[in-house]
Tab-separated table of C-alpha atoms in Angstrom:
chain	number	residue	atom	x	y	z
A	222	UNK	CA	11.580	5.849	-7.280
A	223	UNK	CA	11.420	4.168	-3.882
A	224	UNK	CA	14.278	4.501	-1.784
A	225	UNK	CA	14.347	1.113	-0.293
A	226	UNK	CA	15.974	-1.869	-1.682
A	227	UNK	CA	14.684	-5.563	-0.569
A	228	UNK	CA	15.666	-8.903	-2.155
A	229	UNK	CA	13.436	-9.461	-5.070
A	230	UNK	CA	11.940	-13.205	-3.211
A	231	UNK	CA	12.848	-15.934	-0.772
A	232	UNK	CA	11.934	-19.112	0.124
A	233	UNK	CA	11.487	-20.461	3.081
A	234	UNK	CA	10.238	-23.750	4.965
A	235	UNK	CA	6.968	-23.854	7.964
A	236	UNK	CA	8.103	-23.226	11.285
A	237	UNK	CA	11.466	-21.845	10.436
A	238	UNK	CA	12.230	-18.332	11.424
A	239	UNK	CA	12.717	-15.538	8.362
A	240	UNK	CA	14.095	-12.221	8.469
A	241	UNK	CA	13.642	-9.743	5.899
A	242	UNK	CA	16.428	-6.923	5.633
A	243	UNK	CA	15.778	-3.431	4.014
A	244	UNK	CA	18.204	-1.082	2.760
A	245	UNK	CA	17.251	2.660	2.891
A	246	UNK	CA	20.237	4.243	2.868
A	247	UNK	CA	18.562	7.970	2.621
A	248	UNK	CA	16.336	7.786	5.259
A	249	UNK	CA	15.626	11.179	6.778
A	250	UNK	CA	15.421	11.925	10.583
A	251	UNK	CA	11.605	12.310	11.222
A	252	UNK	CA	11.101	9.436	8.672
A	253	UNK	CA	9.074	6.081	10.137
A	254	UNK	CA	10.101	2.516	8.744
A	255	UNK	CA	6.755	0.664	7.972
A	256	UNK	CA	6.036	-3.135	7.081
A	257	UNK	CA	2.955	-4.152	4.827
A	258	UNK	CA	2.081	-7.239	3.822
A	259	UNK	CA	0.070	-8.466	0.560
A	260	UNK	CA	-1.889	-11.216	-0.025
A	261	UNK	CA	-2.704	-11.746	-3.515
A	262	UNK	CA	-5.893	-9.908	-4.680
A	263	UNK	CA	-6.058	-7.880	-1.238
A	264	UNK	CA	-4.574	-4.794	-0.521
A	265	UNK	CA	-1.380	-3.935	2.023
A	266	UNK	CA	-2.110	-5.032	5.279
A	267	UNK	CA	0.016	-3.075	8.142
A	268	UNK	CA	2.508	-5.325	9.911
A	269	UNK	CA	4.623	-3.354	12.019
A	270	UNK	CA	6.464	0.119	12.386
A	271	UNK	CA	9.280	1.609	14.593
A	272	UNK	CA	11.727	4.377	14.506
A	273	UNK	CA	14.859	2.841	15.934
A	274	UNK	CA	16.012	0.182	17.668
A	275	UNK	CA	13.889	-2.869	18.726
A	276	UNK	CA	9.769	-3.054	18.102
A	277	UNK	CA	7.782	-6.446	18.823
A	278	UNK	CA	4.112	-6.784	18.206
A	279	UNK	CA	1.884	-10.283	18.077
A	280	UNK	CA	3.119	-10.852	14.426
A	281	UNK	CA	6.418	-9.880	13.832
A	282	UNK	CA	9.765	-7.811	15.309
A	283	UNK	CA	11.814	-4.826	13.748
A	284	UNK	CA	15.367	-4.553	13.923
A	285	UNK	CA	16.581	-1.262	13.190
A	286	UNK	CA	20.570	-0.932	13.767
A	287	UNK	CA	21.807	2.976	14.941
A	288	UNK	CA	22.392	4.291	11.589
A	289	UNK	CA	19.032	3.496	10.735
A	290	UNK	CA	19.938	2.743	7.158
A	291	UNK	CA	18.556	-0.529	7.030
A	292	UNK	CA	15.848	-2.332	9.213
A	293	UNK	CA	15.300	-6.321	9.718
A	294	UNK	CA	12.135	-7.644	9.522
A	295	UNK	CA	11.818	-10.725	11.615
A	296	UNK	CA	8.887	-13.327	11.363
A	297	UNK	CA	8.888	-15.787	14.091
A	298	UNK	CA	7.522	-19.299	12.837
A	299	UNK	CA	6.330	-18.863	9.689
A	300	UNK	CA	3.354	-20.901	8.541
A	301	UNK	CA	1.817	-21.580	4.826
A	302	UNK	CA	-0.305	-18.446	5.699
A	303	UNK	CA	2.415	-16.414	5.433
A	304	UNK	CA	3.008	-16.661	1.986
A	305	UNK	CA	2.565	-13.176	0.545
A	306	UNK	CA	4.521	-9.704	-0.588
A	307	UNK	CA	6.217	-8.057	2.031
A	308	UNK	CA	6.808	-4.118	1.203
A	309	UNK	CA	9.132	-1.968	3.306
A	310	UNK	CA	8.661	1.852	3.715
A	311	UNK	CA	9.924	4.761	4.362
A	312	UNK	CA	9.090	8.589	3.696
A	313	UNK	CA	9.906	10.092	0.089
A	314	UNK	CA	8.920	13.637	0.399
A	315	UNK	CA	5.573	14.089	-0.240
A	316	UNK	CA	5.000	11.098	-1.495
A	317	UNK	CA	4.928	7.094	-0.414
A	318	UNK	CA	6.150	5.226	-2.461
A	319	UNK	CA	5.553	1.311	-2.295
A	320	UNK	CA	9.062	-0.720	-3.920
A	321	UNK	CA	8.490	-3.948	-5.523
A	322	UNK	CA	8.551	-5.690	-1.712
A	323	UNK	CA	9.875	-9.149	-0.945
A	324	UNK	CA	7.967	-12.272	-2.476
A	325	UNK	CA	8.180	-14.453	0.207
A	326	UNK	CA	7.141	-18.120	-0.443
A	327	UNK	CA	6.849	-20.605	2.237
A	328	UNK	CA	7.383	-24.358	1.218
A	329	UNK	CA	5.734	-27.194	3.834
B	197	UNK	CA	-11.459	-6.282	8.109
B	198	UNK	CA	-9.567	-2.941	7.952
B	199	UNK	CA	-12.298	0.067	8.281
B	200	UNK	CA	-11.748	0.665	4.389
B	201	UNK	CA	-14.716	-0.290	1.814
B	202	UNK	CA	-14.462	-0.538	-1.573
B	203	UNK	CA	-17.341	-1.582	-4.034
B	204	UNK	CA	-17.789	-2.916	-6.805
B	205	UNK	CA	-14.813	-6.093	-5.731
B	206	UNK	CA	-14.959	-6.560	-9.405
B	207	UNK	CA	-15.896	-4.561	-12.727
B	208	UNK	CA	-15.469	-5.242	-16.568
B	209	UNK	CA	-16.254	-2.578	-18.537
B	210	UNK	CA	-15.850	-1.775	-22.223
B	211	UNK	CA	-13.725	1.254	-23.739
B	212	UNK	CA	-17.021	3.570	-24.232
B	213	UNK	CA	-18.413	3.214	-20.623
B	214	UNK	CA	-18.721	5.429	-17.973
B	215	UNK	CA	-18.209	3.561	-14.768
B	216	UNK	CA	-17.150	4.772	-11.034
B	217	UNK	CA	-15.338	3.025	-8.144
B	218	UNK	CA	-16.404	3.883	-4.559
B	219	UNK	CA	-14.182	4.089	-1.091
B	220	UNK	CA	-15.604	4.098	2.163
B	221	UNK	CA	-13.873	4.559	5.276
B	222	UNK	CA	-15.072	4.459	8.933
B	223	UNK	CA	-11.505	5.068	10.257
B	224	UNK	CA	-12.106	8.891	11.343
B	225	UNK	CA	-9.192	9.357	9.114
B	226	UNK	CA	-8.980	12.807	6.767
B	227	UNK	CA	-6.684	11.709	3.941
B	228	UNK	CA	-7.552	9.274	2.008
B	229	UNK	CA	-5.787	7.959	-1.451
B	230	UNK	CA	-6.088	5.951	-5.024
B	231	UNK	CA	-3.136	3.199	-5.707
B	232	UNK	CA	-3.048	1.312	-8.741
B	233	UNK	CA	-1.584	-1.910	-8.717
B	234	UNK	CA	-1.281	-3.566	-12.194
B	235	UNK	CA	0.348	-7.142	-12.972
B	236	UNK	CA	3.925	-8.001	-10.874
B	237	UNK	CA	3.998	-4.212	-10.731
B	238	UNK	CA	4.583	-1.931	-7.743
B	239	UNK	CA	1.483	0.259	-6.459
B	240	UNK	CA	1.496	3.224	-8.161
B	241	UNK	CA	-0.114	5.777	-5.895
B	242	UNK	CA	-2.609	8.162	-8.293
B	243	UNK	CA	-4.175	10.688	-5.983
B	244	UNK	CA	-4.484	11.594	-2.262
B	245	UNK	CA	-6.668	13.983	-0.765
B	246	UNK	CA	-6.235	15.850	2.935
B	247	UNK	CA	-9.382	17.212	4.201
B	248	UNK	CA	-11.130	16.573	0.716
B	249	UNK	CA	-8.796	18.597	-0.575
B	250	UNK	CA	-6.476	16.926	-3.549
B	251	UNK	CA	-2.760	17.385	-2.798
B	252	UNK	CA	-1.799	14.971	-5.025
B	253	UNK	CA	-2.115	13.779	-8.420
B	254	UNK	CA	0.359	11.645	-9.835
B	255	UNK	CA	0.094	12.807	-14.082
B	256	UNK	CA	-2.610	10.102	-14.034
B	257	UNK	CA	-4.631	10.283	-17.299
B	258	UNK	CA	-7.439	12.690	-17.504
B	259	UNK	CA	-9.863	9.707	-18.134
B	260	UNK	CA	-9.484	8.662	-14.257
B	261	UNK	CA	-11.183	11.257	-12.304
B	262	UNK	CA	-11.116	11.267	-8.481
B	263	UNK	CA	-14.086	12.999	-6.449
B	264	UNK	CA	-14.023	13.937	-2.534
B	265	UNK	CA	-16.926	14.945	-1.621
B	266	UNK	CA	-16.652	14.524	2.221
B	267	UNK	CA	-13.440	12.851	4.820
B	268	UNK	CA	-14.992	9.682	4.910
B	269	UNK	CA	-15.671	9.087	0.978
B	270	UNK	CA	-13.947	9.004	-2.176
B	271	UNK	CA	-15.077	8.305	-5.780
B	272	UNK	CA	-12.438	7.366	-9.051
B	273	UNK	CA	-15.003	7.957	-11.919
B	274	UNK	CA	-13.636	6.220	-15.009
B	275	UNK	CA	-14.638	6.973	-18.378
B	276	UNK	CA	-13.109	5.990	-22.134
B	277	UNK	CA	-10.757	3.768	-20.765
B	278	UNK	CA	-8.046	1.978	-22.557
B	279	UNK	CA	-7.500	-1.713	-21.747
B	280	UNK	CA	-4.074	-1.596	-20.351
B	281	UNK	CA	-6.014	0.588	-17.239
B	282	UNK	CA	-7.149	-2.777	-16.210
B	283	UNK	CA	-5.865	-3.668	-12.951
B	284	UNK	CA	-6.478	-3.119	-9.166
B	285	UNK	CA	-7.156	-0.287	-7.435
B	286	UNK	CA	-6.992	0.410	-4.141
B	287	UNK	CA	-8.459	3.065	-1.919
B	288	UNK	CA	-6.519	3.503	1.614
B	289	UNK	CA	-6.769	6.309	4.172
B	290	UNK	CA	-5.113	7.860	7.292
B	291	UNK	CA	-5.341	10.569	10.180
B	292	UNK	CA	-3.809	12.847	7.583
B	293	UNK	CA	-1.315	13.251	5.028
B	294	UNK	CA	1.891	14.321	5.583
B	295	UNK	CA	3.514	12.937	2.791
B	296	UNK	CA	5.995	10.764	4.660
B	297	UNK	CA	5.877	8.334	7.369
B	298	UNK	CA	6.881	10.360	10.255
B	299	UNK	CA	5.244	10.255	13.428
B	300	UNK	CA	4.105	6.796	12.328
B	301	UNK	CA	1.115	7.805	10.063
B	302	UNK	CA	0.045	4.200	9.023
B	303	UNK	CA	-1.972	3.908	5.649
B	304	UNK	CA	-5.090	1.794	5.603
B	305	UNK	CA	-6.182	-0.204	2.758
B	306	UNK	CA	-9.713	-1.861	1.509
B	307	UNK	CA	-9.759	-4.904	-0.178
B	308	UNK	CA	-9.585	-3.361	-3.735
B	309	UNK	CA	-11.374	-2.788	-6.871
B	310	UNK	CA	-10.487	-5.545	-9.766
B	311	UNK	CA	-10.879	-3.534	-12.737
B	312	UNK	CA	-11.268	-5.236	-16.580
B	313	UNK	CA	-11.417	-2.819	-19.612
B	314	UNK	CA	-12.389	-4.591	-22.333
């Protein structure tokens, strides 16, 4: 079973900001918190990582808080093209282990 | 484009074939992986091998069988399959396999293989 816990979907509206949040209350210390993204019939697209703290790239922003038990995944100005499964990750043993993700939906 | 090939894109076959998927990748990577990913269901990951070595097989059906024969390729030969198999699969890779996501080992995936069993 994953060890993450995301909302199930959400809907949002073009140009708005949406954040994502991620529960993984068992991370371990050397574990990683990675973002995918899936458009339908493609597979997982990498979207961002980080460890703790604050990460920015060209598509997105992580917000992990001290504890690290949860991490906030921030997408500035979403567009139509953003509609897709978002899938948060973090190590389970030996194995990684992809949750249902977030259906995100974004209305015009 | 991600540096991960898969071929055939799509592939009906019937119960009594014998059929294979191929996986590419031009990443440099050394592990390299099968996911399944059937209907509003999560990925299921299948098998993952680590210097063409298999470290990991999920208790995925004898009738899928994965072959390594080099870092760069990987094969899921499929034979008497059962029509609930159908679904995608997706071949990913990267630098290595650790088996968690420390030191930020990103997986790569192709574009995945849409499998009907008919």
């Amino acid at each position: 079973l994953a060890k993450t816990t995301q909302p199930i979907s959400m809907d949002s509206y073009e140009g708005q900001e949406v954040n994502i949040t991620c529960s993984h209350n068992n991370i371990a210390t050397n574990d990683y918190i990675t973002w995918y993204q899936q458009f339908p019939s493609q597979g997982p697209r990498f979207i961002i990582q980080g460890y703790k703290t604050k990460v920015t790239n060209e598509v997105a922003s992580l917000f992990i808080p001290a504890d690290r038990k949860s991490s906030t995944l921030s997408l500035p100005r979403v567009s139509l093209s953003d509609t897709a499964v978002y899938y948060c990750l973090v190590g389970e043993g030996d194995k990684i282990i992809f949750g249902k993700g977030t259906r995100l939906h974004i209305l015009p | 484009e991600t540096g991960v090939t898969q071929t055939p894109r799509h592939l009906v076959m019937g119960m009594t074939n014998k059929k294979s998927l191929k996986c590419e990748q031009h990443l440099g990577h050394n592990a390299m992986y099968w996911y399944k990913q059937s209907a509003k269901k999560p990925l299921e990951l299948m098998f993952v091998y680590n210097f063409k070595e298999q470290t990991e097989n999920n208790s995925v059906p004898s009738r899928f069988s994965p072959e390594c024969p080099n870092s760069s390729h990987l094969f899921l030969h499929l034979h008497t399959l059962q029509p609930e198999d159908s679904a995608l699969y997706l071949c990913a890779s990267s630098q290595d396999y650790s088996g968690t996501q420390s030191s930020g080992n990103t997986i790569y995936f192709g574009e995945g293989s849409w499998l009907t069993v008919v």
